[in-house]
Coordinates of C-alpha atoms in Angstrom, one line a residue:
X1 CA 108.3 63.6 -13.3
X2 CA 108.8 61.5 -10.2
X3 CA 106.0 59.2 -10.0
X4 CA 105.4 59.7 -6.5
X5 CA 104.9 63.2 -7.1
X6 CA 102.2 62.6 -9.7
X7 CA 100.3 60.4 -7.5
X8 CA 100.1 63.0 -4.6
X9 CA 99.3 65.4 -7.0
X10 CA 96.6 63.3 -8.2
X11 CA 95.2 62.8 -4.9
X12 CA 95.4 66.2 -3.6
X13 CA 93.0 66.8 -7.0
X14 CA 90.7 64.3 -6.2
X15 CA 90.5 65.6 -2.7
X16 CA 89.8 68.9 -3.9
X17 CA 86.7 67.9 -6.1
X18 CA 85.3 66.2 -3.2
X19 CA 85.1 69.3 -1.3
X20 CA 83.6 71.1 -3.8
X21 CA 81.0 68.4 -4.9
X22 CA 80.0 68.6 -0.8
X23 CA 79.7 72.4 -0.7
X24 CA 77.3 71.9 -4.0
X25 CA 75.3 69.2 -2.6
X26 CA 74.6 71.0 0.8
X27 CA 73.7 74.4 -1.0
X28 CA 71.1 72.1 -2.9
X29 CA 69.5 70.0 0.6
X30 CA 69.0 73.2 2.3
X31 CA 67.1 74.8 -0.6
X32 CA 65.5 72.1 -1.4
X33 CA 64.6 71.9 2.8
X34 CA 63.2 74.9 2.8
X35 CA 60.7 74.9 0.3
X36 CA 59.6 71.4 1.8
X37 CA 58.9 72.8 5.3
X38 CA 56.9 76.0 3.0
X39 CA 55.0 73.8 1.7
X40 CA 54.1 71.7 5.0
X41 CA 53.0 74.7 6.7
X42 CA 50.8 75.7 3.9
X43 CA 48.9 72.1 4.0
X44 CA 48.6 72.9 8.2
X45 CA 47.2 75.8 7.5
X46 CA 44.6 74.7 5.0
X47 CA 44.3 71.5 6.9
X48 CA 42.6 74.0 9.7
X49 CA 40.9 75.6 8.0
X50 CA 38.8 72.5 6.6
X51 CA 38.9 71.3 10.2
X52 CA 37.5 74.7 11.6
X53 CA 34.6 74.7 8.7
X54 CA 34.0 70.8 9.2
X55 CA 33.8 71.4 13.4
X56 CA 30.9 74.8 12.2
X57 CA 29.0 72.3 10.8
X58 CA 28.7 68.9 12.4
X59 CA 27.9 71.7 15.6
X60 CA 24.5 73.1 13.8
X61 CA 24.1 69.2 13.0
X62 CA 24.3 68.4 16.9
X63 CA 21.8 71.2 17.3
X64 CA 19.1 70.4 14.8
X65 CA 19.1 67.0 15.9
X66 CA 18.7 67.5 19.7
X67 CA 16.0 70.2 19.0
X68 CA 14.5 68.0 16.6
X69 CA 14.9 64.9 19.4
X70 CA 13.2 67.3 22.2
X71 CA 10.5 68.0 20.1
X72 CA 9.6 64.2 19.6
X73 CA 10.2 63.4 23.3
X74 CA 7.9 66.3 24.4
X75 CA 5.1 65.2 22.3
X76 CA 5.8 61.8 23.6
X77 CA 5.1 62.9 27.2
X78 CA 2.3 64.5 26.2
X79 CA 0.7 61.3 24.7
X80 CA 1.2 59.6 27.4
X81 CA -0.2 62.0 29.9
X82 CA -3.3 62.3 27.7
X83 CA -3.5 58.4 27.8
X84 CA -2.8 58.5 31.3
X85 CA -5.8 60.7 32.0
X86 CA -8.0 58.7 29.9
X87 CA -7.3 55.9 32.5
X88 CA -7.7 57.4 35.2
X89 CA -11.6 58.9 33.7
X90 CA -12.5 55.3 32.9
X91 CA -11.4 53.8 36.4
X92 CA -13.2 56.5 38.1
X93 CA -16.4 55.2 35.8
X94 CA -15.8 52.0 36.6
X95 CA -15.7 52.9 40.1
X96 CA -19.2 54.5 39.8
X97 CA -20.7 51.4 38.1
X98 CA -19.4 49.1 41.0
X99 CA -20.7 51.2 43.7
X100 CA -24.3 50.9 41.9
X101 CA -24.3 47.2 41.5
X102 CA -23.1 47.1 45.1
X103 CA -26.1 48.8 46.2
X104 CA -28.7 47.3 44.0
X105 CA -26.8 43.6 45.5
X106 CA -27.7 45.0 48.2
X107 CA -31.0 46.1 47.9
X108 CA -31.7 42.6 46.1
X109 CA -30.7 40.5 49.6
X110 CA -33.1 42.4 51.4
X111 CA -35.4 41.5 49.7
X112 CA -34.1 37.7 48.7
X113 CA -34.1 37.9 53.2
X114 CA -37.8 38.9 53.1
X115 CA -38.7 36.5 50.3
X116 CA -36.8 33.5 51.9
X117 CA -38.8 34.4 55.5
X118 CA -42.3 33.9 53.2
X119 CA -41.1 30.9 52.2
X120 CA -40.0 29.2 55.1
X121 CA -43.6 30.3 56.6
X122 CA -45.4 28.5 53.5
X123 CA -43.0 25.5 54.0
X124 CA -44.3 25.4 57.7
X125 CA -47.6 25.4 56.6
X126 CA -47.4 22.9 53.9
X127 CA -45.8 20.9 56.4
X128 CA -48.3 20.9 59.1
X129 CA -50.8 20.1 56.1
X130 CA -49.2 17.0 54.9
X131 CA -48.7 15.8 59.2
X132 CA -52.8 16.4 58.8
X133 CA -53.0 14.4 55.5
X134 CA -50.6 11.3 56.4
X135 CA -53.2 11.0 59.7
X136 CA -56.1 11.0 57.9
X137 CA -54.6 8.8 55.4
X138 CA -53.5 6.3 58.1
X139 CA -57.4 6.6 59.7
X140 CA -58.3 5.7 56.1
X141 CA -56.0 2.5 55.2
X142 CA -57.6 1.4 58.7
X143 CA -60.8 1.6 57.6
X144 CA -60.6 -0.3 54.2
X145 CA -58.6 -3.0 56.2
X146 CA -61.6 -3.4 58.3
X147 CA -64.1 -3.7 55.6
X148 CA -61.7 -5.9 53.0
X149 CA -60.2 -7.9 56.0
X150 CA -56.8 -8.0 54.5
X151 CA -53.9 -5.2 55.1
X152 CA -52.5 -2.9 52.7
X153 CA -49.1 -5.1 51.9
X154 CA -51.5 -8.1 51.5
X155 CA -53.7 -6.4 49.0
X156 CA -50.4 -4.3 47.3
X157 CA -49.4 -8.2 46.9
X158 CA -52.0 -9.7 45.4
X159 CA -52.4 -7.0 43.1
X160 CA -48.5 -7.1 42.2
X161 CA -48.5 -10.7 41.3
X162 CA -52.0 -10.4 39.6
X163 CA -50.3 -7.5 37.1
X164 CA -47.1 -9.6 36.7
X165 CA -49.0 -12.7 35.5
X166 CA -51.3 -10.9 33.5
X167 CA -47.9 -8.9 31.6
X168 CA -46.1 -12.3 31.3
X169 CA -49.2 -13.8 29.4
X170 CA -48.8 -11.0 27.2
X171 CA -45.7 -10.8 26.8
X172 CA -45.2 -14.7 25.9
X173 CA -47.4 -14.1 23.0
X174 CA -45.1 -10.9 21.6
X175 CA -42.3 -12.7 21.7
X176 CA -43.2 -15.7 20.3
X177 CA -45.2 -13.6 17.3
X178 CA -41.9 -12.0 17.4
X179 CA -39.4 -15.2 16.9
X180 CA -41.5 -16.8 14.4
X181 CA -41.6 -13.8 12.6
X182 CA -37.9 -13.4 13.1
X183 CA -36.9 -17.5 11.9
X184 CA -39.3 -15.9 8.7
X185 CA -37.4 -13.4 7.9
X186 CA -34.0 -14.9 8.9
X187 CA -34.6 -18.3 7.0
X188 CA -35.2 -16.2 3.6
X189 CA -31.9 -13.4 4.1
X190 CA -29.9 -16.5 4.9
X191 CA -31.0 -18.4 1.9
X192 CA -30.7 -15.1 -0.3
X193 CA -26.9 -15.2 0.9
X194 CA -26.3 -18.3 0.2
X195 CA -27.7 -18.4 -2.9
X196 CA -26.3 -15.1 -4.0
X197 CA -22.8 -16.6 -2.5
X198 CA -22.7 -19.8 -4.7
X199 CA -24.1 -17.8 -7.7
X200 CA -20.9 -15.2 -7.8
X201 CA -18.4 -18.3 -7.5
X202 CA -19.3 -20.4 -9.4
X203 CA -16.8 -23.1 -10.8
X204 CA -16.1 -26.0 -12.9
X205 CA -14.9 -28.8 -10.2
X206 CA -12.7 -31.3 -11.3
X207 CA -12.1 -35.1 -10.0
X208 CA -8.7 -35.8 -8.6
X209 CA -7.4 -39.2 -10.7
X210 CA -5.0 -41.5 -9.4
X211 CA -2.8 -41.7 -12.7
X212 CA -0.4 -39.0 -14.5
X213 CA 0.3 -39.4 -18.2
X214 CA 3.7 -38.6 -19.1
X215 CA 4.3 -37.8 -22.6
X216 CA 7.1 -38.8 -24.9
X217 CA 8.8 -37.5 -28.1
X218 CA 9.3 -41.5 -29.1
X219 CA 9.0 -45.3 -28.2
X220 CA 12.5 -45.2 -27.7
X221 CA 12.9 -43.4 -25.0
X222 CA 10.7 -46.6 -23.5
X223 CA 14.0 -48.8 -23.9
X224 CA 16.2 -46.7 -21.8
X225 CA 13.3 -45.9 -19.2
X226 CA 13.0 -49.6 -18.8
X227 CA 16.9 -50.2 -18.6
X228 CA 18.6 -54.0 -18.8
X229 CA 16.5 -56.6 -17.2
X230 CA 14.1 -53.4 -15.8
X231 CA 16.5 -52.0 -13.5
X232 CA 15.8 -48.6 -14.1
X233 CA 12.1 -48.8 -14.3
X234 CA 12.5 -50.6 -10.8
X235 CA 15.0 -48.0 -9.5
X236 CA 12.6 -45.6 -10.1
X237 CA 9.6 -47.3 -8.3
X238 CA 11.9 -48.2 -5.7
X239 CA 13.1 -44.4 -5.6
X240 CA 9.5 -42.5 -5.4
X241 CA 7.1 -45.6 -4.9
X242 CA 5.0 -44.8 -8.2
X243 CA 3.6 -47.7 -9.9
X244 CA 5.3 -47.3 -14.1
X245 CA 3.3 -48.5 -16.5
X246 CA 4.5 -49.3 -19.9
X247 CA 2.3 -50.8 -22.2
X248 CA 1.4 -50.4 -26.1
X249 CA -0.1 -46.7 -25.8
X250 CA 2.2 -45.1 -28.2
X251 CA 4.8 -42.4 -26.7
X252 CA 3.4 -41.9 -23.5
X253 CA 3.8 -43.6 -20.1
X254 CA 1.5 -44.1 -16.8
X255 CA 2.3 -42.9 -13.4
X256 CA 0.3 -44.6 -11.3
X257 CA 0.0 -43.5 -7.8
X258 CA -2.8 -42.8 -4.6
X259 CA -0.4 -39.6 -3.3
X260 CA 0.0 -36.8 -6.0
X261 CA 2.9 -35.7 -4.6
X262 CA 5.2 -38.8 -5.6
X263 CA 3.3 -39.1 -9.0
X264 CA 4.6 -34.9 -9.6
X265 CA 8.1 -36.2 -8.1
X266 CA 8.2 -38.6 -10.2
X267 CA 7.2 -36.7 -13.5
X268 CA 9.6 -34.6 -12.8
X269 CA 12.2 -36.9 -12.4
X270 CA 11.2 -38.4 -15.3
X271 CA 11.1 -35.3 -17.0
X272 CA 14.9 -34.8 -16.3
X273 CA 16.1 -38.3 -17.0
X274 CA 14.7 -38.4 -20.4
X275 CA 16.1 -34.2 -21.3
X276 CA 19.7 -35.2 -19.7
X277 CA 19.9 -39.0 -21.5
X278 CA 21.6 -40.5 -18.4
X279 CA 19.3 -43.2 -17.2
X280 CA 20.8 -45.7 -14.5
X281 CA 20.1 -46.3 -11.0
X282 CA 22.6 -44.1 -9.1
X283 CA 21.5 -41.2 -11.6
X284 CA 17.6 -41.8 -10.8
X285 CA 18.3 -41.7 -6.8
X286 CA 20.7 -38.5 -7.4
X287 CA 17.3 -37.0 -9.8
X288 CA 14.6 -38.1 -7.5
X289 CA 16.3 -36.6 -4.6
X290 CA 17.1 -33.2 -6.0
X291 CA 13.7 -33.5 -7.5
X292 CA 11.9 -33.7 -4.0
X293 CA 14.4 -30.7 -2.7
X294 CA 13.5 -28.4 -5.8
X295 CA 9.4 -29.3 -5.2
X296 CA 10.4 -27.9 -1.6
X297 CA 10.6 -24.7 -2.9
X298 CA 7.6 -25.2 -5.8
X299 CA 5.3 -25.8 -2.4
X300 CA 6.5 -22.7 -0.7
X301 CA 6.5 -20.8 -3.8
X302 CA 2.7 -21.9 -4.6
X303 CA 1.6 -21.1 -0.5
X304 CA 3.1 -17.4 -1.1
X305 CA 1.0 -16.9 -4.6
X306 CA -2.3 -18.4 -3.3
X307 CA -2.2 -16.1 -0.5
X308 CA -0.8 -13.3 -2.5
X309 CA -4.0 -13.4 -4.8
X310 CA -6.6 -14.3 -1.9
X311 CA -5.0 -11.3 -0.8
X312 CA -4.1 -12.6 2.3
X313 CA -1.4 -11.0 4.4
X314 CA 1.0 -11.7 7.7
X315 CA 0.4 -15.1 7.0
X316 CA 3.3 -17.5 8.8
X317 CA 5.9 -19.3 6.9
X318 CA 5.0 -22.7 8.2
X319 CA 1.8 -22.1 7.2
X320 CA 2.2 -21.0 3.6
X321 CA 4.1 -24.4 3.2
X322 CA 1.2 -25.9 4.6
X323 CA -0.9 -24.5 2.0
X324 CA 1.4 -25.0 -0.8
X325 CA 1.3 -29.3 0.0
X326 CA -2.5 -28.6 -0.4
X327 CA -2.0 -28.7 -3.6
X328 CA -0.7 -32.3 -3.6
X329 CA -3.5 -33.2 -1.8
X330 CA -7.3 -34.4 -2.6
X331 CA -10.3 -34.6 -0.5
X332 CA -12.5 -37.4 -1.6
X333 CA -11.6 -36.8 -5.0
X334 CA -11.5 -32.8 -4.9
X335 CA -7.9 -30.9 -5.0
X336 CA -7.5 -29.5 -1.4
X337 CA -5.9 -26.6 -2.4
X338 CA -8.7 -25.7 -5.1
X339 CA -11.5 -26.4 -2.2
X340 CA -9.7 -24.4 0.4
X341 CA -9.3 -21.5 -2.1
X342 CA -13.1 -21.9 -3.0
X343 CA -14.0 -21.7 0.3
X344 CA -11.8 -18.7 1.3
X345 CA -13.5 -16.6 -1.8
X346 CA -16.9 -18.1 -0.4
X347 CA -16.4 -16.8 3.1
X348 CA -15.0 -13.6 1.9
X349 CA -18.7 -13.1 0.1
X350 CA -20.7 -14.2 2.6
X351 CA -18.9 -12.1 5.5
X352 CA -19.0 -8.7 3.2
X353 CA -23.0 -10.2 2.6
X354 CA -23.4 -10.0 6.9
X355 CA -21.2 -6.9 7.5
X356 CA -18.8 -9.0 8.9
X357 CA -14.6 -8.9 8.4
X358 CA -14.4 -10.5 5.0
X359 CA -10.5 -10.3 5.1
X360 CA -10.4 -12.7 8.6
X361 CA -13.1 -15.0 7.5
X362 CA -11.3 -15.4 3.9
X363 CA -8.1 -16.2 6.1
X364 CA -10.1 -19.0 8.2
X365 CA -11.8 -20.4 4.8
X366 CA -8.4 -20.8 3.0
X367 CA -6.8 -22.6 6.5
X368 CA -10.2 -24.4 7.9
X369 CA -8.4 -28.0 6.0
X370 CA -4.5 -27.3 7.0
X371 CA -4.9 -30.5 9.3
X372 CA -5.1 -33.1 6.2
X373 CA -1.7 -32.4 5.2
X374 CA 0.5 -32.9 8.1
X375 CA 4.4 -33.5 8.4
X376 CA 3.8 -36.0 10.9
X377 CA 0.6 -38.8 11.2
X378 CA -1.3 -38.3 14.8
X379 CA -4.9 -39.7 16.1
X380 CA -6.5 -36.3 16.3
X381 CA -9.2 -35.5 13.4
X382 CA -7.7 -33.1 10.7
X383 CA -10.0 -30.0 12.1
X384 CA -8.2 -30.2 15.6
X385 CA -4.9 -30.6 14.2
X386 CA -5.8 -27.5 12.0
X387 CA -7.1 -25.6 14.8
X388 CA -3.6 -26.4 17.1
X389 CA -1.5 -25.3 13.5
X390 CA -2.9 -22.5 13.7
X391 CA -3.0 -21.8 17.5
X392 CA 1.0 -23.0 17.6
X393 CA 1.8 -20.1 14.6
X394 CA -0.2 -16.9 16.5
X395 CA -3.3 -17.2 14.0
X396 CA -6.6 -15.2 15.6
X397 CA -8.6 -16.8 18.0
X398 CA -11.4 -16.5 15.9
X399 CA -9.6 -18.1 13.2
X400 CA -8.3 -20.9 15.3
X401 CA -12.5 -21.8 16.7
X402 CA -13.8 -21.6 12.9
X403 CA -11.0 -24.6 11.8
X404 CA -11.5 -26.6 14.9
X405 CA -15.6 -26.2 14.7
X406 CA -15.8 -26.5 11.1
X407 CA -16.7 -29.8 11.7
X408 CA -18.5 -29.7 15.2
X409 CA -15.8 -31.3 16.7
X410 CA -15.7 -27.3 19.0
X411 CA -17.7 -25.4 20.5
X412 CA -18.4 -22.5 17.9
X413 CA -17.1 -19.2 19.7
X414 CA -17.4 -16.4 17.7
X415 CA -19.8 -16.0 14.6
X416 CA -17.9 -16.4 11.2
X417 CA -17.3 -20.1 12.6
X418 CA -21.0 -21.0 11.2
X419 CA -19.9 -19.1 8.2
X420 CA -16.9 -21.5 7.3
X421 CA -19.0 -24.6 8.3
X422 CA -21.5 -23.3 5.6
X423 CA -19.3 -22.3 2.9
X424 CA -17.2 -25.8 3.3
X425 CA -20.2 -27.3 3.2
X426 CA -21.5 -25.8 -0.1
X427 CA -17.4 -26.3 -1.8
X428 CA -18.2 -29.7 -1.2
X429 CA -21.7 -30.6 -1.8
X430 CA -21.6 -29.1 -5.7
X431 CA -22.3 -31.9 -8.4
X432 CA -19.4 -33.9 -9.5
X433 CA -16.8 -31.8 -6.5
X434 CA -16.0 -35.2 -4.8
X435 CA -16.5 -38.7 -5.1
X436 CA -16.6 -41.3 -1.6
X437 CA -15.1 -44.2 -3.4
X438 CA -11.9 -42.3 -4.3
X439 CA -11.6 -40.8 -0.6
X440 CA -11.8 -44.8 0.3
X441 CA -9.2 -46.4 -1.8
X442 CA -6.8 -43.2 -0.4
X443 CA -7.5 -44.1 3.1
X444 CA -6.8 -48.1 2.7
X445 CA -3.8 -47.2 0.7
X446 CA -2.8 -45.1 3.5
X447 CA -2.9 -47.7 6.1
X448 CA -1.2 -50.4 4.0
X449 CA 1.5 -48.3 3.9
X450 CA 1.3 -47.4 7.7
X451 CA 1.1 -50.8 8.4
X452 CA 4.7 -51.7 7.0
X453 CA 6.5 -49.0 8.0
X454 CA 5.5 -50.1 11.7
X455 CA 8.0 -53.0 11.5
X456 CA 11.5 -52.3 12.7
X457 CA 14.0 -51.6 9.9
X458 CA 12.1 -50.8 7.6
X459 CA 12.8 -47.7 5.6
X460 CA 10.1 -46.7 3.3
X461 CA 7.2 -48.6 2.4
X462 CA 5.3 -47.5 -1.3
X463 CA 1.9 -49.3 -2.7
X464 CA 1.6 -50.1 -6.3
X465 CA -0.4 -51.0 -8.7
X466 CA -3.7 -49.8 -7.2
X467 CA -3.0 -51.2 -3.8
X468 CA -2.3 -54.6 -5.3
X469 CA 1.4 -55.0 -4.3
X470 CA 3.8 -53.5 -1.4
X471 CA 6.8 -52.6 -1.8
X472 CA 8.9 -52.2 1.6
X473 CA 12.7 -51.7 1.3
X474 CA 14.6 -52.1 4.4
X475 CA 18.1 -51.1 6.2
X476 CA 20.4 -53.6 5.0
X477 CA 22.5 -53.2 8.5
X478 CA 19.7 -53.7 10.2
X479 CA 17.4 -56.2 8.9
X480 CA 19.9 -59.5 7.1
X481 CA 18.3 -61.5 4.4
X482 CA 16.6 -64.2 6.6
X483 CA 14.7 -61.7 8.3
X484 CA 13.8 -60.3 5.1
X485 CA 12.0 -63.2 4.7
X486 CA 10.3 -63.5 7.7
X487 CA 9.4 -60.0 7.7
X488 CA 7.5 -60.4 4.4
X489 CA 5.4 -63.2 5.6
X490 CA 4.6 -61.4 9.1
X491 CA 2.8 -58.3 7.0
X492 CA 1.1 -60.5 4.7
X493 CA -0.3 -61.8 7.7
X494 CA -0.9 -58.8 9.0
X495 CA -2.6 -57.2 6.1
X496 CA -4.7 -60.5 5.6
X497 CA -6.6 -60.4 9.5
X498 CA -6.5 -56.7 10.1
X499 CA -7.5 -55.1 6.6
X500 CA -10.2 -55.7 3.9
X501 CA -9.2 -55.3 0.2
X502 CA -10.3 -56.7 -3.0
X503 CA -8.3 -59.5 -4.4
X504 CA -4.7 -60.3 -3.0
X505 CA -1.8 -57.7 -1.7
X506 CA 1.7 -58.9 -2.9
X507 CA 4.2 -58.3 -0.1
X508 CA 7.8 -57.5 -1.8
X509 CA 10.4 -56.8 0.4
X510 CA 13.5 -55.2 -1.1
X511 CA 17.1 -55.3 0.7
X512 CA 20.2 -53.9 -0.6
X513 CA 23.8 -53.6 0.6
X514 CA 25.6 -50.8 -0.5
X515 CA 29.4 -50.0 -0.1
X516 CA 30.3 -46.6 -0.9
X517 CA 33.6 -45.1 -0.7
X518 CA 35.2 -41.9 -2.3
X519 CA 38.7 -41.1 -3.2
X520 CA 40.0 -38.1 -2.9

């Protein structure tokens, strides 16, 4: 066959089955329709029904709940109209009560009227009788003037100042029963105190000495302490102006020294010399110098645990310094430090013994000496110096008038003053707690040493040996070597006419250029 003709063919088939595939397809919708839109109406119609029952019932809901709301608000009124009605009885009985008192108030001023018109008619009488009595008083006085001759204020006088003698006699003789009896009783309590005091702090006292032994592993170490032709040994007097004393005692060495400070500088330069094995004069300046920095902080760090245990508190940092030097310090023989804290605990007892503040009168005990170890020397007395410390870093008033009047140097202000007099008083006066001769040979030490550092140039000026030589080392730039010369005779002079010592003082006056330079 042609082809052509078999492809219309073909088509015209396919054509065909499309139409009849359509007719089958819509036959299938609309059934298919049909029974959908059955079944919708169905699910209406139950869908009202359950909607119809559903409205039935939430309607008899609705009802119950207003009948059942209706009955609550009708017993509600009622309530309140009983409650109402209650009010209204008890006002109308309160009204009847108010109208009663009223008219017994009233009935009570009538008769208050009538009692107050009886009064004022007694008053008038009584009034009338005292205008009778003052005139026959009067006629009286007149009549005892004319027998006594003297008037009423003469004889009212007379018998005033007769009285007043006769009660002063009297009472002159009660009060003085009363003082001596008072001195009695006063004079024993105070002596119980003290007693009692001293009894609960009682301590061992121990002299202050003037030399420090310094121990050694060997008598070698002597050798390099010494150093060629005794430089070292004389660096290190010249460095902390203690007296070294090397003789035949085996393995130890004497410090020798009026000021405890520079004898514990030294020891612990030494100390650190001898552990390190350097030993030559630049290393013993660089040593002593550290040394005195590092016993800087030793002093502040004993201030801080003295007044930690005293348990004293607030206390300024200046001051704790202060106290921390007291340990470097003696009194006539007697650590300053140890007397101080005896006499803090001492007050402390004696204030708690009076009912006093224990706390502020152990705070004036442990500061009453703070004016024997100042930065700087000044004429006042160590109790005024103390007292302006104290004033200068905010301390009490009370505190400040017990250090300045500890001595009498004040007038005593307020009453724990008398209390640190006393108890300094009884540190000191214990057996064997200080010794005059020691506080002496301090205080001419002292002023030789004052006495060359007066001169201009002169750097530091230490005493040795007991007072028996002076050291003095001068600014090279400022003093040359003929006036070194000059300048030792003019304080040998000087110490011969204005001081008295045993034996002689050898004046040694040391000056030494230095040229130092550092490369970099």
């Amino acid at each position: 066959m042609d082809p052509i003709i078999i492809s219309i063919v073909g088509v015209g088939g396919l054509f065909i089955g499309l139409v009849v595939g359509k007719l089958i397809f819509t036959k299938n919708t609309k059934q298919k329709t049909e029974e959908a839109e059955k079944q919708a109406q169905k699910i209406i119609s139950n869908a009202q029904t359950v909607a119809e029952t559903l409205k039935k019932e939430k309607l008899l809901e609705a009802k119950e709940k207003f009948v059942q709301l209706k009955a609550d608000h009708d017993k509600d009124i009622l309530q309140r109209n009983q409650k109402i009605i209650d009010a209204e009885s008890r006002v109308k009985q309160k009204e009847q009560s108010i109208h009663q008192k009223v008219e017994q108030l009233d009935k009570q001023a009538k008769e208050n009227d009538s009692i107050k018109a009886n009064l004022n008619r007694q008053i008038d009488v009584v009034n009338q009788k005292r205008t009778e009595l003052e005139k026959h008083q009067e006629e009286h006085i007149r009549r005892l003037e004319k027998i006594a001759t003297l008037s009423a204020e003469e004889a009212k006088q007379q018998l005033i100042e007769s009285l007043r003698r006769e009660a002063q006699t009297q009472a002159l003789a009660v009060q003085q029963e009363i003082i001596d009896d008072a001195k009695q009783k006063a004079n024993k309590e105070a002596r119980k105190i003290v007693i009692q005091t001293i009894q609960r702090t009682a301590t061992e006292q121990a002299i202050e000495n003037a030399i420090t032994v310094f121990n050694l592993e060997s008598d070698e170490i002597k050798g390099q302490i010494i150093g060629r032709e005794g430089r070292n040994i004389r660096a290190i007097e010249a460095a902390t102006g203690v007296d070294l004393i090397v003789d035949d005692t085996p393995e130890a060495i004497l410090l020798s020294c009026f000021d405890p400070l520079r004898r514990e500088v030294a020891r612990l330069s030494l100390q650190r010399l001898v552990t390190d094995g350097r030993i030559h004069p630049a290393r013993i300046e660089e040593v002593v110098e550290k040394t005195r920095r590092q016993l800087e902080d030793q002093i502040i760090e004993i201030g801080e645990r003295t007044v930690i245990e005293l348990g004293i508190h607030g206390l300024h940092k200046d001051l704790i310094r202060i106290v921390g030097k007291m340990r470097f310090r003696s009194s006539y023989g007697q650590n300053l430090l140890m007397h101080s804290r005896e006499v803090a605990n001492l007050c402390g007892i004696m204030a708690a013994e009076l009912g006093l503040n224990p706390k502020l009168a152990k705070r004036a005990g442990l500061l009453h000496d703070i004016g024997k170890v100042p930065d700087e020397e000044t004429e006042l007395s160590h109790a005024l110096l103390g007292m302006k410390l104290a004033e200068k870093y905010g301390e009490n008033p009370a505190v400040c008038n017990a250090i300045g009047a500890h001595h009498n140097e004040v007038e005593m202000q307020y009453i724990i003053s008398p209390i640190i007099q006393a108890c300094d008083s009884i540190s000191g006066a214990r057996p064997g707690a200080r010794r005059e001769i020691m506080q002496q040979y301090l205080q001419r030490i002292k002023e030789l040493e004052n006495l060359a550092v007066g001169y201009q140039g002169v750097e530091k000026a230490y005493a040795i040996q007991a007072g028996r030589e002076l050291r003095v080392i001068v600014e090279a730039d400022k003093v040359s070597d003929g006036d070194s010369d000059k300048l030792s005779f003019e304080i040998a002079q000087k110490i011969q006419t204005e001081m008295t010592y045993p034996g002689q003082v050898k004046v040694t006056v040391i000056r030494e250029k230095r040229a130092v330079n550092v490369a970099r």
